Coordinates of C-alpha atoms and ligand atoms in Angstrom, one line a residue:
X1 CA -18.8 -27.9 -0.6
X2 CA -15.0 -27.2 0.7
X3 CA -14.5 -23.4 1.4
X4 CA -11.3 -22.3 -0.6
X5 CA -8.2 -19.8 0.3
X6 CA -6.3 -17.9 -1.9
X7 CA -2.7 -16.9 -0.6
X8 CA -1.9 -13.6 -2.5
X9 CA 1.7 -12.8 -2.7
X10 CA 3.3 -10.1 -4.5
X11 CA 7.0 -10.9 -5.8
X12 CA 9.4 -8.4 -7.5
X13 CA 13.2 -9.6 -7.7
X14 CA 12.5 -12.3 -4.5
X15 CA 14.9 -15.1 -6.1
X16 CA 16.6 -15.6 -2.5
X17 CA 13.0 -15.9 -0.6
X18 CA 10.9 -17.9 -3.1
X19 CA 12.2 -21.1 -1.9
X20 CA 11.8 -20.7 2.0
X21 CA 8.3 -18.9 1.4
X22 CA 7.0 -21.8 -0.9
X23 CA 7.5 -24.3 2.1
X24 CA 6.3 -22.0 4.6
X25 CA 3.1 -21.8 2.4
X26 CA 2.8 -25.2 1.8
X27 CA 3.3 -26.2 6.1
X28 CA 0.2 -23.6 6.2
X29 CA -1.9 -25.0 3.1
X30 CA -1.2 -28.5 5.1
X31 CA -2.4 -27.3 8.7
X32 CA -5.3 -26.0 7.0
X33 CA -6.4 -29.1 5.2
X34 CA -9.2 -30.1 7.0
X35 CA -10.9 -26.9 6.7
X36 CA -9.9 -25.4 3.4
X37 CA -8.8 -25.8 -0.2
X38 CA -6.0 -24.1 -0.3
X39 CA -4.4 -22.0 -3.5
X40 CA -1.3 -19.8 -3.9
X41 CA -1.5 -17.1 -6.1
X42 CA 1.9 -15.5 -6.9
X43 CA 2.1 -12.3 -8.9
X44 CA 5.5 -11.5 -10.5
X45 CA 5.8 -8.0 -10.8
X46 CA 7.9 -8.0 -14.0
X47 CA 11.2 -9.4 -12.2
X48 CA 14.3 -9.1 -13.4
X49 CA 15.8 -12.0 -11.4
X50 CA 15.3 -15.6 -11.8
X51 CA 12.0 -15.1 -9.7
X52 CA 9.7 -16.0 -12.8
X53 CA 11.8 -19.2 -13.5
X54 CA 11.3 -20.3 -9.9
X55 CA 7.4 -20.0 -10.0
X56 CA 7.4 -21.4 -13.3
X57 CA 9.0 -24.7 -11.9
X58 CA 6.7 -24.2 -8.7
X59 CA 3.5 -24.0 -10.9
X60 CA 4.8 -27.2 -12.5
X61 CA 5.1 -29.5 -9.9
X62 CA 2.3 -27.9 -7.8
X63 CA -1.1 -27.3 -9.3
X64 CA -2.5 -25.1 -6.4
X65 CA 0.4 -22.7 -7.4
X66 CA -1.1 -20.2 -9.7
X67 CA 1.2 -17.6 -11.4
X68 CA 0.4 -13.8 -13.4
X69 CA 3.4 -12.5 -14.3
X70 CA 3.4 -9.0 -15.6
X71 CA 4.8 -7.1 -19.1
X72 CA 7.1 -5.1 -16.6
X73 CA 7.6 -3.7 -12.5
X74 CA 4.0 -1.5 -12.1
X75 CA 4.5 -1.8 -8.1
X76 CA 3.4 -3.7 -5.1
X77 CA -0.1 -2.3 -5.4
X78 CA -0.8 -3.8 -8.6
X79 CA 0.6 -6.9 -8.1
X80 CA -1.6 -7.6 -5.0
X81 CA -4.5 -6.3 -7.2
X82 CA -4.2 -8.3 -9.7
X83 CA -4.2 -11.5 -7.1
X84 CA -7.1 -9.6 -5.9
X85 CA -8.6 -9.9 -9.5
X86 CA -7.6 -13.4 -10.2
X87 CA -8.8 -14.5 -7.0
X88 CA -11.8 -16.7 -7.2
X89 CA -12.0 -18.3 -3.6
X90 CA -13.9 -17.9 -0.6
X91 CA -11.2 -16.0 1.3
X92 CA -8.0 -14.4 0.1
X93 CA -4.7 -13.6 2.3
X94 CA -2.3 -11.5 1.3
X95 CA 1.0 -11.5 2.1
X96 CA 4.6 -10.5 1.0
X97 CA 7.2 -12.8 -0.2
X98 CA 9.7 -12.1 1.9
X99 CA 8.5 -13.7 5.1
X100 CA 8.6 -10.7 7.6
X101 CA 5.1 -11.3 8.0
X102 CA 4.6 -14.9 9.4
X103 CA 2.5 -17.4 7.0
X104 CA 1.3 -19.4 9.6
X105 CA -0.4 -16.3 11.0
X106 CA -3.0 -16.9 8.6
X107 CA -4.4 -20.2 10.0
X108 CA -4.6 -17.4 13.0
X109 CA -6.3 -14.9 10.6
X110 CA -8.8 -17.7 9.5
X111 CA -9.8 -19.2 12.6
X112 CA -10.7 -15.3 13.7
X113 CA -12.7 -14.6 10.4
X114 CA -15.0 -17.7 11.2
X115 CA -16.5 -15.8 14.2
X116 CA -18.0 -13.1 12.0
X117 CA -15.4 -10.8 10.8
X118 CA -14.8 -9.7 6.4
X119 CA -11.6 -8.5 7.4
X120 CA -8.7 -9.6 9.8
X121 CA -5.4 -7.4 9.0
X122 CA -2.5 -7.9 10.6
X123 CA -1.3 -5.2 13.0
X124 CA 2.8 -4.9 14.1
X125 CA 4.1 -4.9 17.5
X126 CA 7.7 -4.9 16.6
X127 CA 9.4 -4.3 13.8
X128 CA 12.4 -6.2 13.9
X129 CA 15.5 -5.0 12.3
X130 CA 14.0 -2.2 10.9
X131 CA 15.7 0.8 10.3
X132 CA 15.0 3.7 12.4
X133 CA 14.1 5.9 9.4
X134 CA 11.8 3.2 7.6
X135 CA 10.0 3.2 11.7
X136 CA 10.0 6.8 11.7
X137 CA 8.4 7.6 8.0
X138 CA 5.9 4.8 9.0
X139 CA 5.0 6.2 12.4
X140 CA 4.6 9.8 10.5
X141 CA 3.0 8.6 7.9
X142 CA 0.0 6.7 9.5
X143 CA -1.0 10.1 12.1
X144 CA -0.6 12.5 8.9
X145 CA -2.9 10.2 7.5
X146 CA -5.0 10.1 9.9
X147 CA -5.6 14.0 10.4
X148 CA -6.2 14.5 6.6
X149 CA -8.3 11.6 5.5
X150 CA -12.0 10.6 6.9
X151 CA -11.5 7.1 6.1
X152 CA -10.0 5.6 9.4
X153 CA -6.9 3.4 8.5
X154 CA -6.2 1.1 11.3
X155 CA -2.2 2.7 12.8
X156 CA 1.1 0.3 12.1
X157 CA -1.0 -2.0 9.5
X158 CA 0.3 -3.2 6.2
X159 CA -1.8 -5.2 3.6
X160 CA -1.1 -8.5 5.2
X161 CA -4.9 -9.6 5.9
X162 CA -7.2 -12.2 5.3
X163 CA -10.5 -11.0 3.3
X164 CA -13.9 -12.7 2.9
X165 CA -15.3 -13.2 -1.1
X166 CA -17.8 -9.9 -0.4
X167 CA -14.4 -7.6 0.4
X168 CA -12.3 -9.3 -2.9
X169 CA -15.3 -8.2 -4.9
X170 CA -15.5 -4.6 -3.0
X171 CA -12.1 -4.3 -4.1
X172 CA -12.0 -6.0 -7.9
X173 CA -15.3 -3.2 -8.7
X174 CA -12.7 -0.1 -7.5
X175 CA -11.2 0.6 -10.8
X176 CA -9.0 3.9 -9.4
X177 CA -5.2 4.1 -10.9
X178 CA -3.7 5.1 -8.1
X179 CA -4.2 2.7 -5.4
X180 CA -4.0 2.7 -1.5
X181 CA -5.5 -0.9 -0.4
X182 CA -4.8 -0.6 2.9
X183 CA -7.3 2.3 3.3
X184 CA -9.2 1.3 0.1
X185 CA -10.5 -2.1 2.6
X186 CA -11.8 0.0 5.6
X187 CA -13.2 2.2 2.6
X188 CA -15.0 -0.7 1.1
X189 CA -16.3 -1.0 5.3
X190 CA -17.3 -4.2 6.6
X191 CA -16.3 -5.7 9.8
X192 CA -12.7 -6.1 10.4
X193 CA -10.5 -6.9 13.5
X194 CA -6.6 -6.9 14.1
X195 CA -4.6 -9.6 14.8
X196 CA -1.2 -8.3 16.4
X197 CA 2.0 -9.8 15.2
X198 CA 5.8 -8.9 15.9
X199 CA 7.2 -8.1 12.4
X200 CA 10.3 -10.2 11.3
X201 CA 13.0 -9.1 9.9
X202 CA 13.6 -9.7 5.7
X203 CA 14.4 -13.3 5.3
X204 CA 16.9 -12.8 2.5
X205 CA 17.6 -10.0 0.0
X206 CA 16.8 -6.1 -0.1
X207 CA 14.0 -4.2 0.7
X208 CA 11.9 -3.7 -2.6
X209 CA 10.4 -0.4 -1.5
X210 CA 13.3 2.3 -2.0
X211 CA 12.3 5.8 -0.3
X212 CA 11.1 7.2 -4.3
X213 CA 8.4 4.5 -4.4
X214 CA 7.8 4.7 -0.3
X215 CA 7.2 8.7 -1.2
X216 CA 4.9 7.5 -4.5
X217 CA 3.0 5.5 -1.9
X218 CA 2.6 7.7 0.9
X219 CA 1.3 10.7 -2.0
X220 CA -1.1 8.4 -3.2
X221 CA -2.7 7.6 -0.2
X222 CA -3.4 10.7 1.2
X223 CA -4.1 12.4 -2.1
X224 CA -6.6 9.4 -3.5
X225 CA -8.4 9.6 -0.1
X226 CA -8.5 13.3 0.6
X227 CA -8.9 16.4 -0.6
X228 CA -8.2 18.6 2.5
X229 CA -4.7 20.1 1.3
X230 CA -6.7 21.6 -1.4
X231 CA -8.7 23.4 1.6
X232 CA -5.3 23.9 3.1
X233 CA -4.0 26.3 0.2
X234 CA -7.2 28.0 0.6
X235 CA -6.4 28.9 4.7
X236 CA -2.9 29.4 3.7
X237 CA -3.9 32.2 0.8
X238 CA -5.8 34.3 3.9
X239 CA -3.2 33.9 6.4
X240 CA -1.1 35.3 3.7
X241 CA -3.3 38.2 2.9
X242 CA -3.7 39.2 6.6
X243 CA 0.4 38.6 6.5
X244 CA 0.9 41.2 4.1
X245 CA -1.2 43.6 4.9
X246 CA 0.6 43.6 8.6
X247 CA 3.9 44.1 6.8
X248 CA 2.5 46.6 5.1
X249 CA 1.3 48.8 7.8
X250 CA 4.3 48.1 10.2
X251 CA 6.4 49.1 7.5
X252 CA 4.6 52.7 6.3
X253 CA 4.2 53.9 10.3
X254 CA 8.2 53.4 10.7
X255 CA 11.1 55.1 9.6
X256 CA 13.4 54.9 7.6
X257 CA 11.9 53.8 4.7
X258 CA 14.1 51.2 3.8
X259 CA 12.2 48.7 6.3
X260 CA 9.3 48.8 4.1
X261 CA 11.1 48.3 1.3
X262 CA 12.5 45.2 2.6
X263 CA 9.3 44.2 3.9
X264 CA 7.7 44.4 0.4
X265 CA 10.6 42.5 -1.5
X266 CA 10.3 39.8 1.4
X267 CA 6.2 39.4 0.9
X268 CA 6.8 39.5 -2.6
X269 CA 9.0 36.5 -2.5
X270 CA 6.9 34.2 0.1
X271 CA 3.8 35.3 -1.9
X272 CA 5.5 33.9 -5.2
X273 CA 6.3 30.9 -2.9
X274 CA 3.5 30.1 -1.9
X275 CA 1.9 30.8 -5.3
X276 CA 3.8 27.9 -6.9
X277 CA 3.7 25.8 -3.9
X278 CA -0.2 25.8 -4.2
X279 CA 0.1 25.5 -8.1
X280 CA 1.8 22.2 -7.1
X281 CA -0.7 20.8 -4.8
X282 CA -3.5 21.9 -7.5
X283 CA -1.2 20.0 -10.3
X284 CA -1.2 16.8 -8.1
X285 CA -4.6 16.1 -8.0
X286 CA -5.1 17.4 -12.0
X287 CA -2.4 15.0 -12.6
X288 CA -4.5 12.4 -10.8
X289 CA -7.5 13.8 -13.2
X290 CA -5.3 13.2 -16.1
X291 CA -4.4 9.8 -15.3
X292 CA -7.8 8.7 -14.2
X293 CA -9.3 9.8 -17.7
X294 CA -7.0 8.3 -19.4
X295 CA -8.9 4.6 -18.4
X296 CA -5.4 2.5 -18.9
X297 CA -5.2 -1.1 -17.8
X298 CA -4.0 -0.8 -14.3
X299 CA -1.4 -3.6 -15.2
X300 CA -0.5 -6.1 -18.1
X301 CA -0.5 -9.2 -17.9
X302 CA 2.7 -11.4 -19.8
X303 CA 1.9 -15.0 -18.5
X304 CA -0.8 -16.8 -16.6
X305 CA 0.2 -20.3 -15.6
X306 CA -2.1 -22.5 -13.6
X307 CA -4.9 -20.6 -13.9
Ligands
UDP401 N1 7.0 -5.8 -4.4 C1 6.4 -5.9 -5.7 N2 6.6 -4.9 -6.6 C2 7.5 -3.8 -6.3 C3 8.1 -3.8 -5.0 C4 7.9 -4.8 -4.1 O1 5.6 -6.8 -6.0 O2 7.7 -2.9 -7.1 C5 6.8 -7.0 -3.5 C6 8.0 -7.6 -2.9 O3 8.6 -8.6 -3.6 C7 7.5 -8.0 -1.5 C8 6.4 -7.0 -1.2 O4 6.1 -6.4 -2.4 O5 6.9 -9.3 -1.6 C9 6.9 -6.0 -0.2 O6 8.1 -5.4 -0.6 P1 9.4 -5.3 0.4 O7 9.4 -6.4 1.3 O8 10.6 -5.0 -0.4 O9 9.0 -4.0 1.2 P2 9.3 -3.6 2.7 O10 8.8 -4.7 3.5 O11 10.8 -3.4 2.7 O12 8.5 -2.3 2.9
MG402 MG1 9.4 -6.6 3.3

């Protein structure tokens, strides 16, 4: 039987892309013909554009174009989920639908998954026309990362990748709210290799990822895969302690007086700090508790066409 491919691409307000993506798509469905089935499985993330409309028209005239359209915007990581979910083929890709990462990298990504590999992610060179900050955040991001969570997150990876069946199902079976795939895949283990691409710049339109859900993002991976900042308050609360009582001493042996008064208003002030500042770390991850037990839907599906 013919092995099939589903291309997972997340779309939130990409009426300007759709278009150029779609015939990218297709030139890579075509190259792949004589290995694979190929199916498109486009998730829109509750648009508020004319993106829907244009996948609607897609789905009519193509039936390898599959559409889930969501209830309303629940993020990037849902919308790749859910292609996760509805994905029934032997391999999925996934990929954004604005074209900085190249389709026709996944014919790449397939050819290097047939010599034994679950997982082949794609791994940027350059990032063209980025801005510095977005480079900077990124470059931060990925060693802070790396220092506080066990599971090893390739650096300067996104979630373009190509995944065998056994990773898709790894992935559906990890019901967790708040979700990190890009570290939830090396999680799941298996064996995975990089293929390294220059990353294009945005082929039409704004970035989708303004720095509030960057931040929402970056929180949610390290605090989903880690819980060493909880151990972090704990060192903090003795370095504290030894702190004081330092103050506390310098400031009895010397005179005047008013040195240790200062002293003591100062400690009481950090202490209060750093008091609420823990309370706040502690409140993230009860937070996370909350939403966990709460056992929602990650997303809702509006409309499923082709599928
Ligand atoms: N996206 C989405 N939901 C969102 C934000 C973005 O599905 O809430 C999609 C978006 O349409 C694109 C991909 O996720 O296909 C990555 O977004 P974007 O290119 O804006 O992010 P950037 O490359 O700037 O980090
Ligand atoms: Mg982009």
């Amino acid at each position: 039987m013919r092995k099939t491919l589903d291309i997972i691409v997340p779309v939130y307000n990409e009426e300007e892309c759709l278009s150029e993506t779609l015939k990218r798509l297709i030139n890579v469905r075509e190259s792949l013909y004589t290995q694979l089935d190929v199916n498109f499985i486009f998730v829109d993330d509750g648009s508020k554009d004319k993106s829907f409309e244009i996948l609607k028209d897609f789905s009519e005239k193509y039936p390898f174009v599959k559409v889930v359209s969501f209830s309303r915007n629940f993020g990037h990581q849902f919308a790749v989920s859910a292609g996760i979910d509805y994905s029934k083929g032997d391999y999925a890709a996934i990929i954004d639908a604005d074209l900085q990462d190249p389709p026709e990298l996944i014919k790449d990504m397939y050819e290097k998954a047939t010599e034994g590999y679950q997982v082949v992610y794609g791994k940027r060179l350059k990032r063209r026309k980025e801005t510095a900050f977005k480079k900077f955040t990124a470059f931060a991001f990925y060693r802070v990362f790396d220092a506080l969570c066990q599971v090893k997150v390739p650096t300067d990876t996104g979630d373009f990748r190509l995944i065998t069946r056994e990773v898709v199902e790894a992935i559906q079976n990890m019901p967790e709210k708040h979700r990190f795939l890009r570290a939830m895949v090396p999680w799941a283990g298996f064996k995975s290799t990089p293929l390294f691409y220059d990353r294009d710049e945005r082929f039409a339109g704004t970035t989708k990822y303004p720095l509030s859900k960057m931040l929402k993002l970056a929180a949610d991976g390290i605090l989903s895969f880690s819980t060493k900042p909880l151990k972090l308050i704990h060192i903090l609360g003795v370095i504290l302690l030894i702190l004081s009582l330092v103050i506390f001493f310098f400031g009895l042996f010397t005179y005047p007086p008013i040195f240790l008064i200062l002293a003591v208003i100062a400690a009481v002030f950090l202490t209060g700090a750093i008091q609420l500042f823990a309370l706040g770390i502690l409140g993230e991850y009860v937070g996370r508790i909350y939403e966990e037990a709460k056992d929602r839907p990650l997303y809702i599906v509006k409309e499923k066409l082709n599928i």
